[in-house]
Amino acid sequence: MAKFGLSQSLRRVEDPRLLLGQGRYTDDIAFPGQVHGHVLRSPHAHAAITSLDVTEARAMPGVLAVYTGADLQAAGVGDVPCAVPLKSSDGKPRADTPHPVLAVDRVRHVGDPVAFIVAETQQQARDAAEAVMVDYDILPSVTDLATAHEAGQPRIWDAAPNNTCFDWEAGDKTKAEEMFAKAAHVTRLTVVNNRIVVSSMEGRACAASYDTTSGAFTLHAGTQGSWLVKGLLASNVLKVDPEKVRVVTPDVGGGFGMKIFLYAEYALCAYAARDIGRPVKWTSERTEAFLSDTHGRDNVTTGELALDKDGKFLALRTLNHANMGAYLSTFAPFIPTGAGTKVLASVYDFQAIHARVLGILTNTVPVDAYRGAGRPESNYLVERLIDQAARDLGIDRIELRRRNMVAQSRMPYTSAIGQRYDSGDFPRVMDAALEKIDWAGFPARKAEAASRGKKRGIGLAYYLEATGGSPTENAKVVFAEDGMVDVYVGTQSTGQGHETAYAMLTSHELGIPVEKIRVKQGDSETLPSGGGTGGARSLYSEGQAILVTTASVIEKGKEAASQLLEAAKVDIEFSRGRFTVAGTDRGMDILDIAAKQRARIAAGEDTILLDALETANIDSHTFPNGCHVAEVEVDPETGQVTIPRYIVVDDVGHALNPLIVRGQVHGGVVQGIGQAVLERTAYDPSSGQLLSASFMDYALPRAEDVPEIEVELISVPCETNPLGVKGAGEAGAVGSPPAVVNALVDALSADGVQTIDMPATPEAVWKALHAA
């Protein structure tokens, strides 16, 4: 096992436990006296509830309770909140979409919760759901983002005319207009970022209990951060003191943004546990997840790129129609606005940018953060625009990028959208990618493919990520009685390898072997707060918290060592896990000192423990970046797309564990490939039914759909955090969609295909070829 070292490809310490089936996920939890909940969901996209009779259901065998929206309203249960108080460009607040835990008078998407049934067994709850009698007056619905805001479309919310809940803008509109007025050329392109069903391996689940003596709730749920869910559930929904709510997150099998949010089921189980007096558990089925988990992406964006006569970028102007679904989810309005637009400048030296975002409501599942959360959408637009501009102007697409990249000598650099890049060597990273893929040798590979009747294309995308999240983070180090060291963190692993990374960092700082360190996460009782995991923030945020906490441990250790070694504190030195008296060979290991201090406390002596809890202020975020290059082959007879080669060169700053970084990049690339060529979320335009509501109709990538993904890491250390790291968790999903689609257009351009939208399924590719 590695000792004290960073930048090592250490295998994940959590994997043996998980691979041997020793993980503990929410559905593994079974409390004494536990009962089961089932949600009855709307079969209609838009309807008024004219009557709701639960009498027969309440009399069914094993049924303990059946709740309706009216029941919860009468009990004072609040709505599921949107936490983003966005304002439109005219200064008016965004429209509100009150989201009751159970629908009261109207349902607004297929899957909207209508009643909650609690019974002794899951099957009894399902059977009782069939006895709930609901009469609906079906209303016209709208599910098409492209037309939902047009006059005459069914209105979903009275407060949102034209189904538009906000009209937001950022950047310098006046300067952008000036640049466009003097431009030698303007390239325009409209792109679709298709809606994604998140499809985490582990579905959502929760189990709630209530202590009648203390009046406290405990919720076990698969989240991406217990503290956010705790705060929203307590203050907004249950309307109790947050100290009366404890949220515990066990192992989580994938989140990708979707598990950050507060969901109705968490509130339903908590309320029912208090009402019934027994623990209540709910576990999603897969089709239920398609209808109730937040979806991702779903933007239609028009971009305009202004260039001068020398092919230098002057300005970028964007208009984004962003689907919010039927209700505003926790962070939904922020994703296409504050999150997405801050990377519109990417790595290029624009003089001005103006972005306008319309938040559009539809009778569909709410849309919120999905891996990358707004930044993949913006990078996709920019990289597609650049390729189109290169074709328009007859300039090589690599040369056009090179002319406009921000040079390393200009760091720190403030982009046209106001983001301050601390570091980056973009031309170097792109050149490394071109060399790795053998860009110059592509014509020979294209000719070889043609000899087999295939059309081969190559595509490049340079991406820029901007991480984000809570402005503080906490960590706590406790020297446990069994000789282990427990590190409590405020982030939440959902498969990223946090336990390994944090143990490595703690080992490096305290000189304790990795195998003696346990990382503890997910229990809101263990720390005063935690920022959770999202926006690729975990390592640089929690890492800084671990640094300040271990520094505190060392200071306490010096004081303790001065007592035990009978020396002045100023003479105590610390290195590689050992405190020594300067100039002597007298010393003690940190674990020995911690054990002696525990023993002295137990004996009633007045002394100091080495345990520490500290908060780090996260003053700056990071800008990971990199270059993706894809090669694709198309069978013109069938439209089938294959990807024989894919390489990534990434700058994620200092890679604490390169093996974990590469694994994160692999996963993100696969998700991006899925979006680019496979994953299609389809709604029936007349009924609003989700047609792709299972894996029979929704195509996730399989092993045979993706190539070997080659990843090279070039370290340009971040200047704004002491670790020099840049977030890596989202990066793969940011660069892959434009790389794949640019390669596909390159393969088809000789046949007259100038653009194609995601997902580029065989049908879509075949139709594009024949239309051209």
Tab-separated table of N, CA and C in Angstrom, residues 133-198:
chain	number	residue	atom	x	y	z
A	133	MET	N	-59.301	5.897	-6.893
A	133	MET	CA	-60.130	6.339	-8.015
A	133	MET	C	-59.877	7.820	-8.289
A	134	VAL	N	-59.305	8.105	-9.463
A	134	VAL	CA	-59.012	9.483	-9.847
A	134	VAL	C	-59.734	9.793	-11.151
A	135	ASP	N	-60.486	10.872	-11.158
A	135	ASP	CA	-61.103	11.362	-12.390
A	135	ASP	C	-60.320	12.565	-12.874
A	136	TYR	N	-59.930	12.516	-14.137
A	136	TYR	CA	-59.143	13.598	-14.732
A	136	TYR	C	-59.931	14.259	-15.848
A	137	ASP	N	-59.813	15.551	-15.949
A	137	ASP	CA	-60.274	16.294	-17.123
A	137	ASP	C	-59.024	16.610	-17.931
A	138	ILE	N	-58.810	15.850	-18.988
A	138	ILE	CA	-57.561	15.965	-19.742
A	138	ILE	C	-57.499	17.303	-20.469
A	139	LEU	N	-56.353	17.991	-20.317
A	139	LEU	CA	-56.134	19.305	-20.908
A	139	LEU	C	-55.096	19.205	-22.021
A	140	PRO	N	-55.098	20.159	-22.941
A	140	PRO	CA	-54.052	20.158	-23.971
A	140	PRO	C	-52.668	20.284	-23.327
A	141	SER	N	-51.700	19.607	-23.898
A	141	SER	CA	-50.341	19.640	-23.363
A	141	SER	C	-49.364	20.090	-24.428
A	142	VAL	N	-48.168	20.481	-23.980
A	142	VAL	CA	-47.108	20.875	-24.903
A	142	VAL	C	-45.806	20.261	-24.404
A	143	THR	N	-45.137	19.532	-25.277
A	143	THR	CA	-43.885	18.866	-24.895
A	143	THR	C	-42.713	19.255	-25.789
A	144	ASP	N	-42.970	19.974	-26.871
A	144	ASP	CA	-41.909	20.311	-27.833
A	144	ASP	C	-41.266	21.636	-27.446
A	145	LEU	N	-40.003	21.595	-27.047
A	145	LEU	CA	-39.293	22.804	-26.639
A	145	LEU	C	-39.275	23.852	-27.737
A	146	ALA	N	-39.105	23.426	-28.964
A	146	ALA	CA	-38.940	24.381	-30.068
A	146	ALA	C	-40.170	25.247	-30.294
A	147	THR	N	-41.349	24.747	-29.920
A	147	THR	CA	-42.582	25.497	-30.201
A	147	THR	C	-43.371	25.877	-28.957
A	148	ALA	N	-42.943	25.432	-27.777
A	148	ALA	CA	-43.743	25.614	-26.563
A	148	ALA	C	-43.995	27.074	-26.230
A	149	HIS	N	-43.078	27.972	-26.656
A	149	HIS	CA	-43.214	29.396	-26.305
A	149	HIS	C	-44.015	30.182	-27.345
A	150	GLU	N	-44.462	29.522	-28.383
A	150	GLU	CA	-45.163	30.243	-29.448
A	150	GLU	C	-46.602	30.560	-29.048
A	151	ALA	N	-47.146	31.596	-29.633
A	151	ALA	CA	-48.525	32.000	-29.356
A	151	ALA	C	-49.479	30.870	-29.726
A	152	GLY	N	-50.478	30.675	-28.863
A	152	GLY	CA	-51.486	29.671	-29.120
A	152	GLY	C	-51.201	28.314	-28.508
A	153	GLN	N	-50.005	28.138	-27.949
A	153	GLN	CA	-49.695	26.861	-27.300
A	153	GLN	C	-50.397	26.792	-25.936
A	154	PRO	N	-50.746	25.594	-25.466
A	154	PRO	CA	-51.386	25.474	-24.153
A	154	PRO	C	-50.499	26.087	-23.066
A	155	ARG	N	-51.117	26.868	-22.182
A	155	ARG	CA	-50.349	27.486	-21.106
A	155	ARG	C	-50.316	26.542	-19.908
A	156	ILE	N	-49.114	26.344	-19.379
A	156	ILE	CA	-48.936	25.405	-18.263
A	156	ILE	C	-49.134	26.108	-16.930
A	157	TRP	N	-48.631	27.329	-16.824
A	157	TRP	CA	-48.764	28.120	-15.601
A	157	TRP	C	-49.275	29.504	-15.953
A	158	ASP	N	-50.269	29.978	-15.203
A	158	ASP	CA	-50.819	31.310	-15.465
A	158	ASP	C	-49.765	32.387	-15.304
A	159	ALA	N	-48.799	32.165	-14.414
A	159	ALA	CA	-47.776	33.173	-14.136
A	159	ALA	C	-46.697	33.234	-15.217
A	160	ALA	N	-46.766	32.349	-16.216
A	160	ALA	CA	-45.721	32.283	-17.240
A	160	ALA	C	-46.332	32.377	-18.634
A	161	PRO	N	-46.635	33.593	-19.106
A	161	PRO	CA	-47.157	33.756	-20.468
A	161	PRO	C	-46.184	33.171	-21.490
A	162	ASN	N	-46.737	32.586	-22.531
A	162	ASN	CA	-45.932	31.931	-23.570
A	162	ASN	C	-45.018	30.853	-22.984
A	163	ASN	N	-45.432	30.326	-21.847
A	163	ASN	CA	-44.666	29.257	-21.182
A	163	ASN	C	-43.206	29.638	-20.951
A	164	THR	N	-42.967	30.924	-20.754
A	164	THR	CA	-41.611	31.416	-20.522
A	164	THR	C	-41.506	31.907	-19.081
A	165	CYS	N	-40.666	31.246	-18.299
A	165	CYS	CA	-40.588	31.608	-16.876
A	165	CYS	C	-39.463	32.592	-16.577
A	166	PHE	N	-38.530	32.775	-17.508
A	166	PHE	CA	-37.552	33.851	-17.370
A	166	PHE	C	-36.959	34.159	-18.734
A	167	ASP	N	-36.490	35.397	-18.869
A	167	ASP	CA	-35.816	35.876	-20.075
A	167	ASP	C	-34.576	36.615	-19.573
A	168	TRP	N	-33.451	35.938	-19.589
A	168	TRP	CA	-32.247	36.357	-18.863
A	168	TRP	C	-31.136	36.652	-19.852
A	169	GLU	N	-30.242	37.548	-19.493
A	169	GLU	CA	-29.121	37.807	-20.375
A	169	GLU	C	-27.853	38.091	-19.583
A	170	ALA	N	-26.721	37.903	-20.235
A	170	ALA	CA	-25.419	38.163	-19.637
A	170	ALA	C	-24.492	38.688	-20.720
A	171	GLY	N	-23.450	39.382	-20.294
A	171	GLY	CA	-22.467	39.887	-21.233
A	171	GLY	C	-22.719	41.325	-21.613
A	172	ASP	N	-21.983	41.777	-22.616
A	172	ASP	CA	-22.034	43.167	-23.064
A	172	ASP	C	-22.753	43.219	-24.414
A	173	LYS	N	-24.050	43.509	-24.361
A	173	LYS	CA	-24.858	43.509	-25.577
A	173	LYS	C	-24.432	44.609	-26.543
A	174	THR	N	-24.182	45.790	-26.002
A	174	THR	CA	-23.820	46.926	-26.860
A	174	THR	C	-22.512	46.671	-27.591
A	175	LYS	N	-21.508	46.222	-26.859
A	175	LYS	CA	-20.217	45.973	-27.493
A	175	LYS	C	-20.316	44.832	-28.499
A	176	ALA	N	-21.094	43.805	-28.176
A	176	ALA	CA	-21.263	42.696	-29.115
A	176	ALA	C	-21.885	43.186	-30.415
A	177	GLU	N	-22.903	44.040	-30.309
A	177	GLU	CA	-23.541	44.577	-31.512
A	177	GLU	C	-22.551	45.393	-32.333
A	178	GLU	N	-21.678	46.148	-31.674
A	178	GLU	CA	-20.663	46.925	-32.390
A	178	GLU	C	-19.715	46.003	-33.151
A	179	MET	N	-19.323	44.906	-32.510
A	179	MET	CA	-18.414	43.959	-33.150
A	179	MET	C	-19.079	43.294	-34.361
A	180	PHE	N	-20.343	42.933	-34.218
A	180	PHE	CA	-21.051	42.308	-35.334
A	180	PHE	C	-21.220	43.286	-36.495
A	181	ALA	N	-21.418	44.535	-36.173
A	181	ALA	CA	-21.612	45.536	-37.228
A	181	ALA	C	-20.367	45.710	-38.090
A	182	LYS	N	-19.196	45.503	-37.503
A	182	LYS	CA	-17.965	45.702	-38.282
A	182	LYS	C	-17.324	44.383	-38.734
A	183	ALA	N	-18.006	43.261	-38.478
A	183	ALA	CA	-17.437	41.952	-38.807
A	183	ALA	C	-17.317	41.750	-40.307
A	184	ALA	N	-16.248	41.089	-40.720
A	184	ALA	CA	-16.089	40.709	-42.128
A	184	ALA	C	-16.932	39.483	-42.457
A	185	HIS	N	-17.208	38.668	-41.461
A	185	HIS	CA	-17.996	37.461	-41.691
A	185	HIS	C	-18.726	37.084	-40.410
A	186	VAL	N	-19.946	36.560	-40.566
A	186	VAL	CA	-20.724	36.055	-39.434
A	186	VAL	C	-21.190	34.639	-39.770
A	187	THR	N	-20.871	33.711	-38.896
A	187	THR	CA	-21.360	32.337	-39.026
A	187	THR	C	-22.509	32.143	-38.051
A	188	ARG	N	-23.587	31.567	-38.539
A	188	ARG	CA	-24.762	31.298	-37.694
A	188	ARG	C	-25.054	29.803	-37.713
A	189	LEU	N	-25.442	29.289	-36.551
A	189	LEU	CA	-25.738	27.865	-36.448
A	189	LEU	C	-26.706	27.640	-35.293
A	190	THR	N	-27.695	26.789	-35.516
A	190	THR	CA	-28.605	26.377	-34.444
A	190	THR	C	-28.333	24.917	-34.125
A	191	VAL	N	-28.132	24.636	-32.835
A	191	VAL	CA	-27.828	23.267	-32.412
A	191	VAL	C	-28.834	22.819	-31.361
A	192	VAL	N	-29.012	21.517	-31.303
A	192	VAL	CA	-29.915	20.896	-30.334
A	192	VAL	C	-29.090	20.115	-29.331
A	193	ASN	N	-29.291	20.385	-28.061
A	193	ASN	CA	-28.749	19.533	-27.010
A	193	ASN	C	-29.891	18.677	-26.514
A	194	ASN	N	-29.882	17.420	-26.918
A	194	ASN	CA	-31.019	16.543	-26.676
A	194	ASN	C	-31.212	16.250	-25.190
A	195	ARG	N	-32.463	16.018	-24.822
A	195	ARG	CA	-32.811	15.676	-23.442
A	195	ARG	C	-32.228	14.306	-23.090
A	196	ILE	N	-31.693	14.222	-21.864
A	196	ILE	CA	-31.045	13.000	-21.396
A	196	ILE	C	-31.773	12.468	-20.163
A	197	VAL	N	-32.029	11.159	-20.154
A	197	VAL	CA	-32.489	10.473	-18.944
A	197	VAL	C	-31.237	9.994	-18.218
A	198	VAL	N	-31.078	10.376	-16.963
A	198	VAL	CA	-29.785	10.216	-16.279
A	198	VAL	C	-29.402	8.753	-16.104
